[in-house]
Amino acid sequence: MTATEFEAIPAVAGAEPRLGTLVMKFGGTSVADPEKIRDVARRLVEARAAGNRVVAVLSAMGHSTDDLVRLAHEVSARPKPRELDMLISVGERISCALAAMAIHDLGAEAISLTGSQAGIVTDTVHGRAKIVDVRARRIHEALDQDRIVLVAGFQGVSTDQDITTLGRGGSDTTAVALAAALGAEVCEIYTDVEGVFTADPRLVPEARKLHAVSYEEMLELAASGAKVLQVRSVEVARNHNVKLHVRSTFSAEEGTWIREEDDRMLEKALISGVTHTREETLYRVEGTTPSRLFAALAEAGVNVDTIVQTSPEIVFSAPADDRDSATDVLDGLDVRWSARDDLGKVSVIGAGMKSHPGVAAKAFATLAEAGIEPEVVTTSPIKISCHIRTDEVETAVAVLHRAFELDAPDAERQHA
Ligand code: ASP
Ligand code: MG
């Protein structure tokens, strides 16, 4: 499910949005080793020298968050969520402290801040906390002192004064929330790919970088398999109208802009991309009501995606990672249920399909021609998703990408 609950990001009282504030977020691969950290420092110093008030949000180095999670489970079978957050929030602090040192060596001023010191206040849900306030006074003070401010991503302090984390990929959300609270014109997301592509280039070599996508499209893309941004960060960007620029750390090329829909986005390509998930468990449940079932799943933190009800049966899908929690819930509910673990999902997404009929027909015909029969089909105004067998996912992505001519050079939308 694409959760779209509103997330409040009130700016600090009395702080007028100031022109020239730039929020730059760097992902784990961009800060993976000391040399890369020095490169990031150089980039930040350059942005400062160009006249910007620079706030950088850094992820943990490389896969260090995974390592910390693994470490916790080596010590304890069921680590308490509060302590897990204390542990896994450390990675981002390491990156920020090191980057501040590298900036000092370049002769510029910098200060590293934890999420808590930066004024990121969250609710009390450990492991997937939501930002409820950004008290940016300290950031403003540091910027006024001409410093580059480095904020540890992915974390905050709860209204109960405990350290919380924002869910995997949460540094994106830290960056967007700060951009909203500081009135930054753009939030730049630096990553190891050149932008958002029409499909995963590892599966479809002809996939093209998109010049711009709307918030709605990006929400669907991120929710249905594009891993480049945390879904929550796109919701915050849309709710606060923060322009995002997803681009490569390793080149100076323009990346992909994520912004409000405009007509030029609609007139060119009907479809902006084909996304996929290799594994998504599909459940069939009988003998309960949706309210009872989904309340129990939500309680257990199962991230339900597709829901189809054809009474008496309820069909839903959830990430393969949530299989154990879902099994516990279903066993505890006294219902008849079954699950399929051999399915994945392919989705065709594009704002243009709102005004053009026939996209669904073409998608189904294309899959049928390739001998692929969807198990479950779900749609939104700008998305068609099909659950298909995992071993058919690669083919499905390739044939749909070709059928909608996403590899054609003039499919590229140009609207700076
Ligand atoms: N380091 C955290 C993660 O790996 C947060 C992030 O990188 O956005 O999920
Ligand atoms: Mg990420």
JSON list of C-alpha atoms in Angstrom, two decimals, residues 268-376:
[
{"chain": "A", "resi": 268, "resn": "LYS", "atom": "CA", "xyz": [5.27, 12.90, -24.63]},
{"chain": "A", "resi": 269, "resn": "ALA", "atom": "CA", "xyz": [5.38, 9.46, -23.11]},
{"chain": "A", "resi": 270, "resn": "LEU", "atom": "CA", "xyz": [2.26, 7.82, -21.74]},
{"chain": "A", "resi": 271, "resn": "ILE", "atom": "CA", "xyz": [4.40, 5.61, -19.62]},
{"chain": "A", "resi": 272, "resn": "SER", "atom": "CA", "xyz": [7.38, 6.74, -17.61]},
{"chain": "A", "resi": 273, "resn": "GLY", "atom": "CA", "xyz": [8.68, 3.41, -16.45]},
{"chain": "A", "resi": 274, "resn": "VAL", "atom": "CA", "xyz": [8.40, -0.31, -15.81]},
{"chain": "A", "resi": 275, "resn": "THR", "atom": "CA", "xyz": [9.30, -1.44, -12.30]},
{"chain": "A", "resi": 276, "resn": "HIS", "atom": "CA", "xyz": [9.54, -4.85, -10.75]},
{"chain": "A", "resi": 277, "resn": "THR", "atom": "CA", "xyz": [9.86, -6.76, -7.52]},
{"chain": "A", "resi": 278, "resn": "ARG", "atom": "CA", "xyz": [11.31, -10.23, -7.80]},
{"chain": "A", "resi": 279, "resn": "GLU", "atom": "CA", "xyz": [9.59, -11.64, -4.74]},
{"chain": "A", "resi": 280, "resn": "GLU", "atom": "CA", "xyz": [6.34, -10.64, -3.17]},
{"chain": "A", "resi": 281, "resn": "THR", "atom": "CA", "xyz": [4.28, -13.11, -1.18]},
{"chain": "A", "resi": 282, "resn": "LEU", "atom": "CA", "xyz": [0.63, -13.42, -2.18]},
{"chain": "A", "resi": 283, "resn": "TYR", "atom": "CA", "xyz": [-1.82, -14.54, 0.53]},
{"chain": "A", "resi": 284, "resn": "ARG", "atom": "CA", "xyz": [-5.39, -15.84, 0.23]},
{"chain": "A", "resi": 285, "resn": "VAL", "atom": "CA", "xyz": [-7.43, -15.67, 3.40]},
{"chain": "A", "resi": 286, "resn": "GLU", "atom": "CA", "xyz": [-10.96, -16.82, 4.23]},
{"chain": "A", "resi": 287, "resn": "GLY", "atom": "CA", "xyz": [-12.98, -16.64, 7.41]},
{"chain": "A", "resi": 288, "resn": "THR", "atom": "CA", "xyz": [-12.36, -13.11, 8.65]},
{"chain": "A", "resi": 289, "resn": "THR", "atom": "CA", "xyz": [-13.21, -9.51, 7.88]},
{"chain": "A", "resi": 290, "resn": "PRO", "atom": "CA", "xyz": [-10.81, -7.03, 6.25]},
{"chain": "A", "resi": 291, "resn": "SER", "atom": "CA", "xyz": [-10.91, -4.79, 9.32]},
{"chain": "A", "resi": 292, "resn": "ARG", "atom": "CA", "xyz": [-9.85, -7.61, 11.65]},
{"chain": "A", "resi": 293, "resn": "LEU", "atom": "CA", "xyz": [-7.23, -8.99, 9.26]},
{"chain": "A", "resi": 294, "resn": "PHE", "atom": "CA", "xyz": [-5.52, -5.73, 8.35]},
{"chain": "A", "resi": 295, "resn": "ALA", "atom": "CA", "xyz": [-5.58, -4.39, 11.90]},
{"chain": "A", "resi": 296, "resn": "ALA", "atom": "CA", "xyz": [-3.71, -7.51, 13.04]},
{"chain": "A", "resi": 297, "resn": "LEU", "atom": "CA", "xyz": [-1.22, -7.27, 10.16]},
{"chain": "A", "resi": 298, "resn": "ALA", "atom": "CA", "xyz": [-0.61, -3.57, 10.82]},
{"chain": "A", "resi": 299, "resn": "GLU", "atom": "CA", "xyz": [-0.06, -4.29, 14.50]},
{"chain": "A", "resi": 300, "resn": "ALA", "atom": "CA", "xyz": [2.64, -6.80, 13.54]},
{"chain": "A", "resi": 301, "resn": "GLY", "atom": "CA", "xyz": [4.26, -4.27, 11.20]},
{"chain": "A", "resi": 302, "resn": "VAL", "atom": "CA", "xyz": [3.51, -6.21, 8.00]},
{"chain": "A", "resi": 303, "resn": "ASN", "atom": "CA", "xyz": [3.81, -3.83, 5.07]},
{"chain": "A", "resi": 304, "resn": "VAL", "atom": "CA", "xyz": [0.74, -4.81, 3.05]},
{"chain": "A", "resi": 305, "resn": "ASP", "atom": "CA", "xyz": [0.86, -3.85, -0.62]},
{"chain": "A", "resi": 306, "resn": "THR", "atom": "CA", "xyz": [-1.90, -5.01, -2.95]},
{"chain": "A", "resi": 307, "resn": "ILE", "atom": "CA", "xyz": [-5.34, -5.82, -1.50]},
{"chain": "A", "resi": 308, "resn": "VAL", "atom": "CA", "xyz": [-8.16, -7.46, -3.48]},
{"chain": "A", "resi": 309, "resn": "GLN", "atom": "CA", "xyz": [-11.36, -8.61, -1.88]},
{"chain": "A", "resi": 310, "resn": "THR", "atom": "CA", "xyz": [-13.75, -10.92, -3.71]},
{"chain": "A", "resi": 311, "resn": "SER", "atom": "CA", "xyz": [-15.81, -12.14, -0.82]},
{"chain": "A", "resi": 312, "resn": "PRO", "atom": "CA", "xyz": [-15.51, -14.52, 0.89]},
{"chain": "A", "resi": 313, "resn": "GLU", "atom": "CA", "xyz": [-11.82, -14.39, -0.01]},
{"chain": "A", "resi": 314, "resn": "ILE", "atom": "CA", "xyz": [-9.33, -11.63, 0.78]},
{"chain": "A", "resi": 315, "resn": "VAL", "atom": "CA", "xyz": [-6.18, -11.58, -1.32]},
{"chain": "A", "resi": 316, "resn": "PHE", "atom": "CA", "xyz": [-3.22, -9.42, -0.34]},
{"chain": "A", "resi": 317, "resn": "SER", "atom": "CA", "xyz": [0.48, -9.20, -1.00]},
{"chain": "A", "resi": 318, "resn": "ALA", "atom": "CA", "xyz": [3.37, -8.22, 1.25]},
{"chain": "A", "resi": 319, "resn": "PRO", "atom": "CA", "xyz": [7.17, -8.16, 0.97]},
{"chain": "A", "resi": 320, "resn": "ALA", "atom": "CA", "xyz": [8.89, -11.55, 1.20]},
{"chain": "A", "resi": 321, "resn": "ASP", "atom": "CA", "xyz": [10.76, -10.16, 4.24]},
{"chain": "A", "resi": 322, "resn": "ASP", "atom": "CA", "xyz": [7.50, -9.93, 6.16]},
{"chain": "A", "resi": 323, "resn": "ARG", "atom": "CA", "xyz": [6.65, -13.62, 5.57]},
{"chain": "A", "resi": 324, "resn": "ASP", "atom": "CA", "xyz": [7.35, -14.75, 9.17]},
{"chain": "A", "resi": 325, "resn": "SER", "atom": "CA", "xyz": [5.38, -11.95, 10.81]},
{"chain": "A", "resi": 326, "resn": "ALA", "atom": "CA", "xyz": [2.45, -12.49, 8.43]},
{"chain": "A", "resi": 327, "resn": "THR", "atom": "CA", "xyz": [2.51, -16.24, 9.15]},
{"chain": "A", "resi": 328, "resn": "ASP", "atom": "CA", "xyz": [2.37, -15.56, 12.91]},
{"chain": "A", "resi": 329, "resn": "VAL", "atom": "CA", "xyz": [-0.57, -13.19, 12.47]},
{"chain": "A", "resi": 330, "resn": "LEU", "atom": "CA", "xyz": [-2.54, -15.53, 10.21]},
{"chain": "A", "resi": 331, "resn": "ASP", "atom": "CA", "xyz": [-1.94, -18.57, 12.42]},
{"chain": "A", "resi": 332, "resn": "GLY", "atom": "CA", "xyz": [-3.15, -16.55, 15.40]},
{"chain": "A", "resi": 333, "resn": "LEU", "atom": "CA", "xyz": [-6.38, -15.44, 13.72]},
{"chain": "A", "resi": 334, "resn": "ASP", "atom": "CA", "xyz": [-8.13, -18.78, 13.28]},
{"chain": "A", "resi": 335, "resn": "VAL", "atom": "CA", "xyz": [-8.66, -18.33, 9.53]},
{"chain": "A", "resi": 336, "resn": "ARG", "atom": "CA", "xyz": [-8.13, -20.52, 6.47]},
{"chain": "A", "resi": 337, "resn": "TRP", "atom": "CA", "xyz": [-5.18, -19.21, 4.52]},
{"chain": "A", "resi": 338, "resn": "SER", "atom": "CA", "xyz": [-2.59, -20.05, 1.94]},
{"chain": "A", "resi": 339, "resn": "ALA", "atom": "CA", "xyz": [0.43, -18.23, 0.53]},
{"chain": "A", "resi": 340, "resn": "ARG", "atom": "CA", "xyz": [2.36, -18.30, -2.72]},
{"chain": "A", "resi": 341, "resn": "ASP", "atom": "CA", "xyz": [6.08, -17.68, -2.53]},
{"chain": "A", "resi": 342, "resn": "ASP", "atom": "CA", "xyz": [6.85, -18.12, -6.22]},
{"chain": "A", "resi": 343, "resn": "LEU", "atom": "CA", "xyz": [5.53, -14.74, -7.39]},
{"chain": "A", "resi": 344, "resn": "GLY", "atom": "CA", "xyz": [6.95, -11.32, -8.13]},
{"chain": "A", "resi": 345, "resn": "LYS", "atom": "CA", "xyz": [5.40, -8.20, -9.57]},
{"chain": "A", "resi": 346, "resn": "VAL", "atom": "CA", "xyz": [5.80, -6.05, -12.64]},
{"chain": "A", "resi": 347, "resn": "SER", "atom": "CA", "xyz": [4.25, -2.56, -12.86]},
{"chain": "A", "resi": 348, "resn": "VAL", "atom": "CA", "xyz": [3.76, -0.08, -15.69]},
{"chain": "A", "resi": 349, "resn": "ILE", "atom": "CA", "xyz": [3.62, 3.50, -14.43]},
{"chain": "A", "resi": 350, "resn": "GLY", "atom": "CA", "xyz": [2.87, 6.81, -16.10]},
{"chain": "A", "resi": 351, "resn": "ALA", "atom": "CA", "xyz": [0.83, 9.96, -15.51]},
{"chain": "A", "resi": 352, "resn": "GLY", "atom": "CA", "xyz": [-0.09, 9.91, -19.22]},
{"chain": "A", "resi": 353, "resn": "MET", "atom": "CA", "xyz": [-2.34, 6.86, -18.81]},
{"chain": "A", "resi": 354, "resn": "LYS", "atom": "CA", "xyz": [-4.92, 8.97, -16.98]},
{"chain": "A", "resi": 355, "resn": "SER", "atom": "CA", "xyz": [-6.00, 10.52, -20.25]},
{"chain": "A", "resi": 356, "resn": "HIS", "atom": "CA", "xyz": [-5.23, 7.68, -22.68]},
{"chain": "A", "resi": 357, "resn": "PRO", "atom": "CA", "xyz": [-7.31, 4.51, -22.70]},
{"chain": "A", "resi": 358, "resn": "GLY", "atom": "CA", "xyz": [-5.80, 1.28, -23.95]},
{"chain": "A", "resi": 359, "resn": "VAL", "atom": "CA", "xyz": [-2.70, 1.10, -21.80]},
{"chain": "A", "resi": 360, "resn": "ALA", "atom": "CA", "xyz": [-4.04, -1.82, -19.79]},
{"chain": "A", "resi": 361, "resn": "ALA", "atom": "CA", "xyz": [-5.13, -3.65, -22.94]},
{"chain": "A", "resi": 362, "resn": "LYS", "atom": "CA", "xyz": [-1.70, -3.23, -24.44]},
{"chain": "A", "resi": 363, "resn": "ALA", "atom": "CA", "xyz": [0.04, -4.39, -21.27]},
{"chain": "A", "resi": 364, "resn": "PHE", "atom": "CA", "xyz": [-2.05, -7.56, -21.06]},
{"chain": "A", "resi": 365, "resn": "ALA", "atom": "CA", "xyz": [-1.69, -8.32, -24.78]},
{"chain": "A", "resi": 366, "resn": "THR", "atom": "CA", "xyz": [2.08, -7.90, -24.48]},
{"chain": "A", "resi": 367, "resn": "LEU", "atom": "CA", "xyz": [2.30, -10.26, -21.53]},
{"chain": "A", "resi": 368, "resn": "ALA", "atom": "CA", "xyz": [0.00, -12.81, -23.20]},
{"chain": "A", "resi": 369, "resn": "GLU", "atom": "CA", "xyz": [2.17, -12.79, -26.32]},
{"chain": "A", "resi": 370, "resn": "ALA", "atom": "CA", "xyz": [5.14, -13.65, -24.12]},
{"chain": "A", "resi": 371, "resn": "GLY", "atom": "CA", "xyz": [3.11, -16.48, -22.60]},
{"chain": "A", "resi": 372, "resn": "ILE", "atom": "CA", "xyz": [2.78, -14.75, -19.24]},
{"chain": "A", "resi": 373, "resn": "GLU", "atom": "CA", "xyz": [-0.48, -14.97, -17.36]},
{"chain": "A", "resi": 374, "resn": "PRO", "atom": "CA", "xyz": [-0.89, -12.61, -14.38]},
{"chain": "A", "resi": 375, "resn": "GLU", "atom": "CA", "xyz": [-2.10, -14.16, -11.15]},
{"chain": "A", "resi": 376, "resn": "VAL", "atom": "CA", "xyz": [-3.51, -10.91, -9.78]}
]
